[in-house]
Coordinates of C-alpha atoms in Angstrom, one line a residue:
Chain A
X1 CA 35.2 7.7 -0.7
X2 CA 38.4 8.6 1.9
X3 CA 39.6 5.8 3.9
X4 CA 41.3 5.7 6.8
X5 CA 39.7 6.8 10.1
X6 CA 39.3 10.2 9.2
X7 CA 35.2 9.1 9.2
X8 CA 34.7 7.0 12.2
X9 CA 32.8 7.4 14.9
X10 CA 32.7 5.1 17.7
X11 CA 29.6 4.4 19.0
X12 CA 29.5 4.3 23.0
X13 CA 27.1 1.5 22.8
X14 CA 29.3 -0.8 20.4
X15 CA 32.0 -1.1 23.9
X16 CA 29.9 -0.5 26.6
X17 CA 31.4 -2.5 28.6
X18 CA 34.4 0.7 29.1
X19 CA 33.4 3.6 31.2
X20 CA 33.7 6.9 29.5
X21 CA 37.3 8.1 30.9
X22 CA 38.6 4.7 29.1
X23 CA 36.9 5.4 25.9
X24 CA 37.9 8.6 26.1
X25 CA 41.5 7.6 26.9
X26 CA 41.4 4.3 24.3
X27 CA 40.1 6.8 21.5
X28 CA 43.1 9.1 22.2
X29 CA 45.4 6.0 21.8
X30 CA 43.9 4.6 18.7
X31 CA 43.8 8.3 16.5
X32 CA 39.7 8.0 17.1
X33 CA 38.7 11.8 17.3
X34 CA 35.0 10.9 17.0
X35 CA 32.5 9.6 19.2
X36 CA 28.7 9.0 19.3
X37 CA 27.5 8.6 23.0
X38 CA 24.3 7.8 25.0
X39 CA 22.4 9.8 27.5
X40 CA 22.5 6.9 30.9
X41 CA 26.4 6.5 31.0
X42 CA 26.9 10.6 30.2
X43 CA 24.1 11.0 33.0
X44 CA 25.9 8.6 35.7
X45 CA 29.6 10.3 34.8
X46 CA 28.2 13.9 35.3
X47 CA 27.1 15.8 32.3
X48 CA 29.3 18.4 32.4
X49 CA 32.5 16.4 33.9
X50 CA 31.2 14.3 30.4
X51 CA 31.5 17.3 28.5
X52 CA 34.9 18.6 29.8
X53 CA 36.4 15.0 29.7
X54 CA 35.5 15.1 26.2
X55 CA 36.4 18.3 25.4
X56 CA 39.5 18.3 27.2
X57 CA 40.6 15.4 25.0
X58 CA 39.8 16.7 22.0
X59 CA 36.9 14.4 21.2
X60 CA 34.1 15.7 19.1
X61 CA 30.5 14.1 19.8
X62 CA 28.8 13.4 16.7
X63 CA 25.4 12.1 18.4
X64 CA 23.7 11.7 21.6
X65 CA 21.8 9.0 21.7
X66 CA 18.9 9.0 22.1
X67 CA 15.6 10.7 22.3
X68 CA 12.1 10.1 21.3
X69 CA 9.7 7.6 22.4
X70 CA 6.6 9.6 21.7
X71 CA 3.7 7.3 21.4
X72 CA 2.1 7.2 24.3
X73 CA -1.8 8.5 24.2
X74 CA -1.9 9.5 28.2
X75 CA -1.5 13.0 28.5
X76 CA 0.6 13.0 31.5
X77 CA 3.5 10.4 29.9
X78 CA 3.1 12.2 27.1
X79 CA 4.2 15.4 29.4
X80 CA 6.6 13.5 30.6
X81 CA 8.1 12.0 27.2
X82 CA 8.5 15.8 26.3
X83 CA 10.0 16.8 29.3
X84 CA 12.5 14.3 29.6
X85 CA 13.1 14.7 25.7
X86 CA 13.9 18.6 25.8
X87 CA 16.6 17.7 29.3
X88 CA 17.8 15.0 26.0
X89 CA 18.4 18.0 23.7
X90 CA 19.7 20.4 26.7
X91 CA 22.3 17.5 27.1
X92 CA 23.6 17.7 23.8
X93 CA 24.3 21.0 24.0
X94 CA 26.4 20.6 26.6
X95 CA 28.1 17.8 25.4
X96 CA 28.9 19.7 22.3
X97 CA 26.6 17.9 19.5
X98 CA 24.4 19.0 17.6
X99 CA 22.5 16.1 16.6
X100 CA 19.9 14.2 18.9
X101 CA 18.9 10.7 17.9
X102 CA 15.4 9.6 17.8
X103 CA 13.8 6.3 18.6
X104 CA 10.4 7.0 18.1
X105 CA 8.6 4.6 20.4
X106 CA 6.5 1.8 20.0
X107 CA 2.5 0.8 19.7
X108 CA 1.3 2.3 23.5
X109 CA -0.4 -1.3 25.4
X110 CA -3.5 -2.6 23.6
X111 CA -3.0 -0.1 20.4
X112 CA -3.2 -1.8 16.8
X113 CA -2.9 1.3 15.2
X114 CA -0.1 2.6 13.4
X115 CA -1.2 5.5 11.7
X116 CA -2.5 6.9 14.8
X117 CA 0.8 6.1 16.4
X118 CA 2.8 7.7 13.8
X119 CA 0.8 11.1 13.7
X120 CA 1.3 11.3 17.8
X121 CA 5.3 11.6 16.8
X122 CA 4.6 14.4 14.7
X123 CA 2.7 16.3 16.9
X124 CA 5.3 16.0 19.7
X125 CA 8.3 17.1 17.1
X126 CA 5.8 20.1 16.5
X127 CA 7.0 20.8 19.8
X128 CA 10.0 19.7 20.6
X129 CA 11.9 20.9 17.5
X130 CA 11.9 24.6 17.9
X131 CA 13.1 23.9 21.3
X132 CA 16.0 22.0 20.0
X133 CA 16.8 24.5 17.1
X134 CA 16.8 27.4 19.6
X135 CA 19.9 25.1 21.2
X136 CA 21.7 24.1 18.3
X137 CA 20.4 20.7 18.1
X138 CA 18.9 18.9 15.1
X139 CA 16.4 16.0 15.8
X140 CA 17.7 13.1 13.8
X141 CA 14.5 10.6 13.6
X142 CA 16.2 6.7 13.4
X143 CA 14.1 4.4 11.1
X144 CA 14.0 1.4 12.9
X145 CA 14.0 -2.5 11.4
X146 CA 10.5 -3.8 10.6
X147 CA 10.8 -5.8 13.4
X148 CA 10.7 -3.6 16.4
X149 CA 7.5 -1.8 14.9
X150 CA 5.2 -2.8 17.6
X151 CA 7.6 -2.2 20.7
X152 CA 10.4 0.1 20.3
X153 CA 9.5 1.9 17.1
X154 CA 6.7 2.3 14.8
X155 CA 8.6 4.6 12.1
X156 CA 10.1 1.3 9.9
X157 CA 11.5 2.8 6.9
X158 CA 13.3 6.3 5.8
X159 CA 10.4 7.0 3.8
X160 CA 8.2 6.8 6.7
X161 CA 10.8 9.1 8.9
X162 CA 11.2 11.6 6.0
X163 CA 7.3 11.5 5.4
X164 CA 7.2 13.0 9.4
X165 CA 11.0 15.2 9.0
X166 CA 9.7 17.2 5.8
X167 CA 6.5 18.6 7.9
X168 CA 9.6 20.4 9.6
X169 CA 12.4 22.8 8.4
X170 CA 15.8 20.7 7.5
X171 CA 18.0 22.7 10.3
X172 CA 15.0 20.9 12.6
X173 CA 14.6 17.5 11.7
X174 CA 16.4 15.0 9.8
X175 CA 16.6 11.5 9.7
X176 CA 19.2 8.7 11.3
X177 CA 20.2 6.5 8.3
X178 CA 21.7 2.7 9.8
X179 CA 22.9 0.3 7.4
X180 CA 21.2 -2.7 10.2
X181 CA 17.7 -0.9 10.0
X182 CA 17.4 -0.8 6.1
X183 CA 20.0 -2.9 4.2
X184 CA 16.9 -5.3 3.0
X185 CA 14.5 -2.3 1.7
X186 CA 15.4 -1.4 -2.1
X187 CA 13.2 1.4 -1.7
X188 CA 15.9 2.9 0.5
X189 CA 18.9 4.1 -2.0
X190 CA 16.1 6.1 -4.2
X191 CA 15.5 7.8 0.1
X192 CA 18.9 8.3 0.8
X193 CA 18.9 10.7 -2.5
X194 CA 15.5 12.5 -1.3
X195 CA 16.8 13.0 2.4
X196 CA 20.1 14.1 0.9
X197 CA 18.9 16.3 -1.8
X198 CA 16.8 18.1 1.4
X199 CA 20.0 18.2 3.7
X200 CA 18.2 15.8 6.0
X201 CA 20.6 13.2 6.3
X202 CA 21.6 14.3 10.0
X203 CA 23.5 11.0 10.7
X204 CA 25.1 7.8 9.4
X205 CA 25.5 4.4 11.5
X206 CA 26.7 0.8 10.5
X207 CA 26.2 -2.5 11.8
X208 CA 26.2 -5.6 9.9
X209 CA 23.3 -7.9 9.9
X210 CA 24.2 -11.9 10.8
X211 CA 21.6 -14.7 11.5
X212 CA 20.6 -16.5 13.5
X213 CA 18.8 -13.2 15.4
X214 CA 19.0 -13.6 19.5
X215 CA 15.6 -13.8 21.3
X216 CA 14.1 -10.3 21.9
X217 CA 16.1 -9.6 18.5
X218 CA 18.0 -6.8 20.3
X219 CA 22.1 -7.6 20.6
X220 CA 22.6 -9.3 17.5
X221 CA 24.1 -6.9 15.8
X222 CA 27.1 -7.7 14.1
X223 CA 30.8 -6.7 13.5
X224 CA 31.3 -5.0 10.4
X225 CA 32.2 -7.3 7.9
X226 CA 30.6 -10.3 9.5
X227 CA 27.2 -10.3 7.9
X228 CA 25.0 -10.1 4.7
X229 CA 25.6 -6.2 4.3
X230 CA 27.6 -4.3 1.5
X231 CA 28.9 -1.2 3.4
X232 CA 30.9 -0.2 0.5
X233 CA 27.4 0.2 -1.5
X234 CA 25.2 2.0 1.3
X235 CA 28.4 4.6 1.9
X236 CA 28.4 5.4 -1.7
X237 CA 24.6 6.0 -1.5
X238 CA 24.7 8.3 1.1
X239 CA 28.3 10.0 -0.1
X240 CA 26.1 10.4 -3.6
X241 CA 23.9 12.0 -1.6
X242 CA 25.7 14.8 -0.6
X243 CA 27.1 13.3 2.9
X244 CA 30.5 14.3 4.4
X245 CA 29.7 13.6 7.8
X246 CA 30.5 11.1 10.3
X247 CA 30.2 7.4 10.3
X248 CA 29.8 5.8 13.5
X249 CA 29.9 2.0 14.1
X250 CA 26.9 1.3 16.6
X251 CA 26.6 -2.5 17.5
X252 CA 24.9 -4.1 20.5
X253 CA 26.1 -7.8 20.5
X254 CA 26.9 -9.8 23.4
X255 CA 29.4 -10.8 22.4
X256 CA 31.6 -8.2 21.6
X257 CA 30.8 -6.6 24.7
X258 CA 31.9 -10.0 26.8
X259 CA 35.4 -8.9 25.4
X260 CA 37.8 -6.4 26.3
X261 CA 36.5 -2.9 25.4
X262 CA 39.7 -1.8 24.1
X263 CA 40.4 -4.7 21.9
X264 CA 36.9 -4.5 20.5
X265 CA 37.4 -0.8 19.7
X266 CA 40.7 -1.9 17.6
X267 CA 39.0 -4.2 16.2
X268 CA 35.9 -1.7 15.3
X269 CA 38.8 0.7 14.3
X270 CA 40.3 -2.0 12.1
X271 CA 37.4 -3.6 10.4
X272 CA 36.0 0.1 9.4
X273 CA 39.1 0.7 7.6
X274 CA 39.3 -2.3 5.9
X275 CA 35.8 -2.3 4.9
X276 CA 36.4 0.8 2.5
X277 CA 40.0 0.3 1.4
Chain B
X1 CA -17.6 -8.9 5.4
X2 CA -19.1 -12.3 6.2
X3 CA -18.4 -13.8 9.5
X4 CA -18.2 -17.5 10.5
X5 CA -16.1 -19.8 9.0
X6 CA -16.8 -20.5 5.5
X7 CA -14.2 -18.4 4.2
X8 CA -11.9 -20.0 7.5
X9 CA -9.2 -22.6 5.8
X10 CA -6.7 -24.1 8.6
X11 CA -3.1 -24.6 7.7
X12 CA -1.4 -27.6 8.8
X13 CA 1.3 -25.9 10.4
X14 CA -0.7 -24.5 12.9
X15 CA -1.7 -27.9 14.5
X16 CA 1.2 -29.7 12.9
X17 CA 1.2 -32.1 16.2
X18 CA -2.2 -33.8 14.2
X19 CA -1.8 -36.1 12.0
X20 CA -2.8 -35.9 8.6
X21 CA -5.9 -37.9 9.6
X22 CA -6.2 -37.0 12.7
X23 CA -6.6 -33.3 10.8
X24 CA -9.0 -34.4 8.3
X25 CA -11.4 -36.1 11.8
X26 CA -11.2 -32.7 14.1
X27 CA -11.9 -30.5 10.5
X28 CA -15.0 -32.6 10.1
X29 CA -15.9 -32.5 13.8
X30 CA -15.6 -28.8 13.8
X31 CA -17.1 -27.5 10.3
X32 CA -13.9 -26.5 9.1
X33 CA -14.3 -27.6 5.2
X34 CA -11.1 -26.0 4.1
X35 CA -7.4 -26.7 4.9
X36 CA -3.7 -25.5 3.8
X37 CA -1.1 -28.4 3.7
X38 CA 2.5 -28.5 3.5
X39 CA 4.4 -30.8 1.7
X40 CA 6.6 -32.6 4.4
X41 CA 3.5 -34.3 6.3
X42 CA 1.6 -34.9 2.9
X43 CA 4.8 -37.0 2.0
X44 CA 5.2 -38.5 4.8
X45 CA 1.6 -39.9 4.7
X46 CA 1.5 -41.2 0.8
X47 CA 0.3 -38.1 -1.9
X48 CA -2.0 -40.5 -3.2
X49 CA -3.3 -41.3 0.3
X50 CA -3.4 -37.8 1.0
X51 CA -5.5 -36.7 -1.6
X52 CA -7.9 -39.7 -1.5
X53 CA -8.2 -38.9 2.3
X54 CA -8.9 -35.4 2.1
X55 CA -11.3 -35.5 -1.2
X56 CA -13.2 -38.6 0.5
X57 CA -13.4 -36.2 3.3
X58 CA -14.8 -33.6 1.5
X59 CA -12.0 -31.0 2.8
X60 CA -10.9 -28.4 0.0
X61 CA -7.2 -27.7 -0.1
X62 CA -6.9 -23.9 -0.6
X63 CA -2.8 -24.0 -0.6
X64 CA 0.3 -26.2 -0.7
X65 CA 3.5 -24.9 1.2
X66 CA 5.9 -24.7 -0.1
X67 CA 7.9 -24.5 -3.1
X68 CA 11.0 -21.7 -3.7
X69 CA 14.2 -21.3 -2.5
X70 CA 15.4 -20.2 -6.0
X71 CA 18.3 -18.1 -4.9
X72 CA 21.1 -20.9 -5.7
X73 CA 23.9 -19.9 -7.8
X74 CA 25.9 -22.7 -8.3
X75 CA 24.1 -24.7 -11.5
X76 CA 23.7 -27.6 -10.0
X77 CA 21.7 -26.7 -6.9
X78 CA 20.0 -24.2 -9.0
X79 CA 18.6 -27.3 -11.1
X80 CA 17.9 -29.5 -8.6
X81 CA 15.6 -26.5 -6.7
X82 CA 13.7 -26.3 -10.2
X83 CA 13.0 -29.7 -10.4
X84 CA 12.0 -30.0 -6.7
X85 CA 9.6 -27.4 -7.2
X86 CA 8.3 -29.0 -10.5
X87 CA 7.8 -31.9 -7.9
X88 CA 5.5 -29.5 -5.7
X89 CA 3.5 -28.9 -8.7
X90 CA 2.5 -32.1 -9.1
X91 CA 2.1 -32.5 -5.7
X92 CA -0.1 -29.3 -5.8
X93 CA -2.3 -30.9 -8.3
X94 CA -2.6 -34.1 -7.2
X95 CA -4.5 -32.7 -4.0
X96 CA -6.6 -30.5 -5.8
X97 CA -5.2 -27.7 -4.8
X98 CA -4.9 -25.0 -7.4
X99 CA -2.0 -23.0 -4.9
X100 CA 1.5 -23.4 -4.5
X101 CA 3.1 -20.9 -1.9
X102 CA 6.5 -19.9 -2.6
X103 CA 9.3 -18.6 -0.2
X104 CA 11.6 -17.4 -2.8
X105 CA 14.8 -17.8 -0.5
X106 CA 18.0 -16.2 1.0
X107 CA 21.4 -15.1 0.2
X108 CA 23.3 -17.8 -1.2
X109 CA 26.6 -18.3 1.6
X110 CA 28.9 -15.4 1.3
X111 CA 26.7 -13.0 -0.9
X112 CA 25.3 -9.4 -0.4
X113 CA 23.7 -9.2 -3.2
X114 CA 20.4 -9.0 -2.8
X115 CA 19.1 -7.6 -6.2
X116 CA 20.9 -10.3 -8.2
X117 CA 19.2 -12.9 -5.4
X118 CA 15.8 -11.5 -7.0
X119 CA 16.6 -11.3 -10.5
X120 CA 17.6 -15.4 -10.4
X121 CA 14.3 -15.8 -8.7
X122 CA 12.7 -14.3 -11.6
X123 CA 14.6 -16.6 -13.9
X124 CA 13.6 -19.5 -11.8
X125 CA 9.8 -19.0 -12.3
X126 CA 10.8 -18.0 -16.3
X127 CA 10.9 -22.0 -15.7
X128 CA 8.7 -23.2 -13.2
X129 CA 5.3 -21.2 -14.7
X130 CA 4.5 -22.5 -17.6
X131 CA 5.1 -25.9 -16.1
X132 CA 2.4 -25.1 -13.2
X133 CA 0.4 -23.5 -15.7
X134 CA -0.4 -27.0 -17.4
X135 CA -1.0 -28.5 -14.6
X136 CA -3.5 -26.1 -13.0
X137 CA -1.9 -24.8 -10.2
X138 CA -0.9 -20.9 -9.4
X139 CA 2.7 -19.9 -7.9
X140 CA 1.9 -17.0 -4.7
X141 CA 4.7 -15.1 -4.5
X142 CA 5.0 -14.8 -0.3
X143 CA 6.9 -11.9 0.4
X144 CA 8.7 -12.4 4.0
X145 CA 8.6 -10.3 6.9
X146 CA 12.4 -8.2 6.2
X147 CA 13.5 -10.1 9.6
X148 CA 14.3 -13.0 7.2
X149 CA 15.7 -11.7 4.1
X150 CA 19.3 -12.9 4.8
X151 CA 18.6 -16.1 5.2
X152 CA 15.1 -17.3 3.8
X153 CA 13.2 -14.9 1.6
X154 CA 14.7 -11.9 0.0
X155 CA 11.6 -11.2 -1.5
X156 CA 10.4 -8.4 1.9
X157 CA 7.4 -6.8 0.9
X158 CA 4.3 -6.7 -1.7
X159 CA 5.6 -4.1 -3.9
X160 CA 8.9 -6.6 -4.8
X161 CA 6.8 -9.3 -5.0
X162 CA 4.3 -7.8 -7.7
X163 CA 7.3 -6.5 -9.4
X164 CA 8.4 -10.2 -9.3
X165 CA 4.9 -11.4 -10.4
X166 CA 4.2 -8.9 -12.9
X167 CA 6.7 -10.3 -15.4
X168 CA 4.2 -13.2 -16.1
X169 CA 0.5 -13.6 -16.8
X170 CA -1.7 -13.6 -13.5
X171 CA -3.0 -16.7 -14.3
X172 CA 0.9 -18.3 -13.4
X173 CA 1.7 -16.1 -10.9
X174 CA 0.7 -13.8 -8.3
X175 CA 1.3 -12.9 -4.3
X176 CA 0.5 -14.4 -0.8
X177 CA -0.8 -11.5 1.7
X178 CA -0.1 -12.9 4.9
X179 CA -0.6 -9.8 7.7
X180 CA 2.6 -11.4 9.7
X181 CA 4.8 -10.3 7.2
X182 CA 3.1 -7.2 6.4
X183 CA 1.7 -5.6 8.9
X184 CA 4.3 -2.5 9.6
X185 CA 4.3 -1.8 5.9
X186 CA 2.6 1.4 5.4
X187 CA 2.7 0.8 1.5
X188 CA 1.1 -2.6 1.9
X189 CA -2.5 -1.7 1.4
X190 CA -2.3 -0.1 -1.8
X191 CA 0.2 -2.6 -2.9
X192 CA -2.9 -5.2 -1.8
X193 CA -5.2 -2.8 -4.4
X194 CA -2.4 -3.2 -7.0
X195 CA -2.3 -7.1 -6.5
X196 CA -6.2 -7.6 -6.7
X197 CA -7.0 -5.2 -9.4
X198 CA -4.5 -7.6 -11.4
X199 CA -6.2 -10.8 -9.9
X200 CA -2.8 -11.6 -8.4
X201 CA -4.0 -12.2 -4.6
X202 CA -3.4 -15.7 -5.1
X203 CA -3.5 -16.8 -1.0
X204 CA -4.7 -15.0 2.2
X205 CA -3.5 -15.7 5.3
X206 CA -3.4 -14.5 9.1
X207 CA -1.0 -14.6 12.1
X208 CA -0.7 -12.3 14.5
X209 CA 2.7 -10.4 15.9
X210 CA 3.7 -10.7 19.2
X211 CA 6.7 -9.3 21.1
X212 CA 9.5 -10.5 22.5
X213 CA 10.2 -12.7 19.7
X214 CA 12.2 -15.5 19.7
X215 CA 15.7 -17.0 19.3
X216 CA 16.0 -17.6 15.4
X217 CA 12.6 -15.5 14.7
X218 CA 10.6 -18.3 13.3
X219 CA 7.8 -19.9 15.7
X220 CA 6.6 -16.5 17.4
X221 CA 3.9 -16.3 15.0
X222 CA 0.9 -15.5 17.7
X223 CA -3.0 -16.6 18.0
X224 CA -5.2 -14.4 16.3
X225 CA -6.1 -11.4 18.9
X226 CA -3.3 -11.9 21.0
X227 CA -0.9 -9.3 19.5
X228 CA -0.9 -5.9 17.5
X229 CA -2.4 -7.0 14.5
X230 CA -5.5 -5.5 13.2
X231 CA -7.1 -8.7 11.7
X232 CA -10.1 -6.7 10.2
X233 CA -8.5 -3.9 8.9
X234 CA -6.2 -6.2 6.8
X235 CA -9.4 -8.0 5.3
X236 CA -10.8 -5.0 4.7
X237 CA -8.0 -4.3 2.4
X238 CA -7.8 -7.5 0.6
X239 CA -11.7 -7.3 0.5
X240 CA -11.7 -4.1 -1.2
X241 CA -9.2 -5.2 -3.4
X242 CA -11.8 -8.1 -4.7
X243 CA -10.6 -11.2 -3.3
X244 CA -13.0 -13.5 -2.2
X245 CA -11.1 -16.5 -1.5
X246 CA -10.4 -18.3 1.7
X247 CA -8.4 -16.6 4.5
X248 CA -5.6 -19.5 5.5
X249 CA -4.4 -19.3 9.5
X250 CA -1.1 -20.1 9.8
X251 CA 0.6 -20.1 13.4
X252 CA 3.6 -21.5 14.1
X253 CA 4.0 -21.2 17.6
X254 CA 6.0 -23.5 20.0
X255 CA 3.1 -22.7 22.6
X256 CA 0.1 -24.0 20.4
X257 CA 2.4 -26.9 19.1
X258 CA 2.8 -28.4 22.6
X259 CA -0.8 -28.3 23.4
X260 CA -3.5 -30.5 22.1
X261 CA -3.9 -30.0 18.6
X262 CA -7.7 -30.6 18.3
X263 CA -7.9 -28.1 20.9
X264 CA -5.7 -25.5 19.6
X265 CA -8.0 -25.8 15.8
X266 CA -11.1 -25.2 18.0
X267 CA -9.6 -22.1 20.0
X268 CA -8.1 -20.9 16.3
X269 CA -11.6 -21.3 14.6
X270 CA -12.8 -19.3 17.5
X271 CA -10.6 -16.4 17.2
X272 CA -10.6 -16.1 13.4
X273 CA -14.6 -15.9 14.1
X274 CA -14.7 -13.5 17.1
X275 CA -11.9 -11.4 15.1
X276 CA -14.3 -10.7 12.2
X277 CA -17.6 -10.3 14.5

C-alpha cells in the first residue's frame, strides 16, 4: 500500500460547488494529478474546451461519471437511454478516459420486478459495449447501496454487477467498486478477489458512511474518516486483488459542498493521506 | 395460498396510536385473532394485565419485539443487555407468545468492525438460548435492511443471520423474514429455502418499500401495495419453504401513526387481503 497522493483521485462531485477551471487550477496547486468528472458540468464548460483545459494542465481523467439508467420497458426511452448513453461513452473519449461509470437505473413506474429489471441492463450492455470498446472505453457497472434499489439502481451488490459484467469480455465491462455502496456486505471481499482475478475491477471510490442518513438518503455521504468504514481494510482487498489504479474520493454531502471548494479539496487531499499512513 | 385473514397477525407498531385495549376492542371488531406486541406499550400497561387482557380476549400473540442489541463491548453494558433480554423472555412467555424478535444491534461508538460486532452477538445468544429454551419461547434472528447496519443491526441479510442461527438447535433459534429488509436481496429466496428446510422461519412479516425515504430511515415503512414490493412472490417463497405460520404486518409510518388507528388496522387488514387475492 503507497501512501501519499500518488493514488487520489478527486471526484468532481465531492466539490461541486468549483467550476472546472478552479478544480483544474486548485488540483495543480495541491500536487492532485487525478480527477474523476461528471458528464453535466463537462457538458455546460464545452466538451472539448473540458478536454483541453484538462489536458493542457496535465490532469488525467480517471472516470466519467456517469452512464447507464437502462431500465425502462418503453421502447422509445429505451432508444433514448442508448442514445444518450453512447454520446456518454463518445464523451469520454474526448475527455481522455477510458472508463464510463454506470448507474444502472431504477424499477421503471409500477414495476415490482427485479429480475426483469436486471435482465433489461444486460440486454442494453449487449449493445452498448462494443460501441464503447470500439472507442477505448470500458463500461464500469457501479453496485449501488441496497437502498436505492427501487429508484436509482436495481444492481445492489458486486456480485449482482459481476453476475451481468462476465456475460461480456473484461476489456468491455467491469464493475465500479465504492467503499459507501458495500462496506456492510461480507460477501463483498470474497467479490473483490473474483472481479480482480477477471481484470474487472475498472474503478475504485471511497466515501465513508455516517448516520443519521438525510431524507431521500442521497448527500450523506461522508468525509473520509468520519464514519463506520475501515478504508485501510477495503484498499487492501482490492490492492490483493490485483488493483493499481486510481482511488478517487466521491462524496455528495451538503455539507461539505456549503464550504469553500478549495478547502474541502485540502481537506479531501489531507484526510486520503492520512487514512493510509 | 389461502386468502383472508386467518394467517393476518397485526403488530402493534403499526397502530401504535391504540392503546393496548383499545387494540385488543378494534382486533375483536374486525376478526383479527392474531397480534404482534412490543415490549414498551406491554410495560407500560402491566405484563400481567397484558396477558390477562389479551388471553381473555382470545387474541394469540404471534411475536414480541424486541430483544437484541448484543453488540456492547464494554462488560458491563454487555451484562446488563443479557439480562434485559432475559427480562423479554419472560416477558415473551408470560403473554403466551412462543417469539422473541431480535435486532441484534450496531457498531459499538468508534468501531468498524463489523465481523467482531457479529461474533459477540453469537456469544450473547451462547447465553440467552438456553435460557429462552426453558421457558418456551424462540429467539428470530431479524436481519436489517443494510441501510441500518452502522447503527442498529449489523446482522444485513438472511444468509448472516442463518450463519448466526445455525450455531444452535432450531428449536432456540432461527430468522425473522420480513420483505422490508429483504426485498433487493437476490440471494434471499434460497436463503428463505435454507431457513425453512431447517425449521428456522421463526416470524413472517410484511412492509412495503417506498421512495423517497426519510430523514433518519426509520418510519418510511409503507402500506402494503403502495410501493415496490411484491407481497405474493415473497409468500410464495416462505410458503414453499414450509412455513405455515402467521404473516405479522409491521408499518411504521408517520402517515398511518397520525391517522385514526382503528382505521388504519381496517385499511391494513384490507390490503394484506386484497394483496393475496
Amino acid at each position: 500500500m503507497t501512501t501519499g497522493l500518488a493514488r487520489f483521485s478527486i471526484n468532481q462531485m465531492t466539490v461541486k460547488q468549483l467550476s472546472l477551471p478552479e478544480l483544474v487550477d486548485a488540483c495543480g496547486q495541491l500536487g492532485v494529478s487525478q480527477a474523476g468528472l461528471w458528464r453535466e458540468p463537462v457538458q455546460e464548460y464545452g466538451l472539448e474546451a473540458a478536454a483541453k483545459l484538462v489536458r493542457d494542465a496535465g490532469l488525467t481523467v480517471t472516470t466519467l461519471c456517469r452512464g447507464g439508467f437502462f431500465t425502462a420497458i418503453d421502447p422509445e426511452e429505451r432508444a433514448a437511454a442508448l442514445a444518450d448513453n453512447r454520446r456518454a461513452v463518445d464523451e469520454a473519449a474526448t475527455l481522455g478516459t477510458d472508463t464510463l461509470v454506470l448507474v444502472s437505473g431504477g424499477l421503471p413506474p409500477g414495476s415490482k420486478d427485479l429480475r426483469a429489471a436486471r435482465e433489461r441492463i444486460a440486454d442494453a450492455l449487449a449493445e452498448l459495449a462494443p460501441y464503447a470498446e470500439a472507442h477505448g472505453v470500458r463500461l464500469a457497472i457501479e453496485p449501488l447501496h441496497p437502498m436505492y434499489a427501487s429508484d436509482r439502481c436495481v444492481v445492489s451488490t458486486l456480485a449482482q454487477a459481476l453476475d451481468l459484467a462476465e456475460r461480456f469480455p473484461a476489456r468491455q465491462v467491469g464493475v465500479t467498486v465504492d467503499t459507501y455502496h458495500i462496506w456492510w456486505d461480507d460477501q463483498a471481499p470474497a467479490q473483490i478477489a473474483r472481479a480482480g482475478a477477471a481484470g474487472r475491477i475498472h474503478a475504485f471510490q471511497l466515501a465513508d458512511w455516517t448516520t443519521p442518513l438525510p431524507e431521500g438518503v442521497l448527500n450523506g455521504r461522508a468525509q473520509i474518516g468520519d464514519g463506520a468504514i475501515d478504508m485501510r481494510e477495503w484498499r487492501s482487498h482490492v490492492e490483493a486483488a490485483g488493483y493499481t489504479g486510481p482511488i478517487e474520493v466521491e462524496l455528495f454531502n451538503e455539507g461539505l459542498w456549503a464550504r469553500d471548494g478549495r478547502e474541502v479539496l485540502a481537506e479531501t487531499a489531507d484526510r486520503f493521506h492520512r487514512a493510509f499512513q
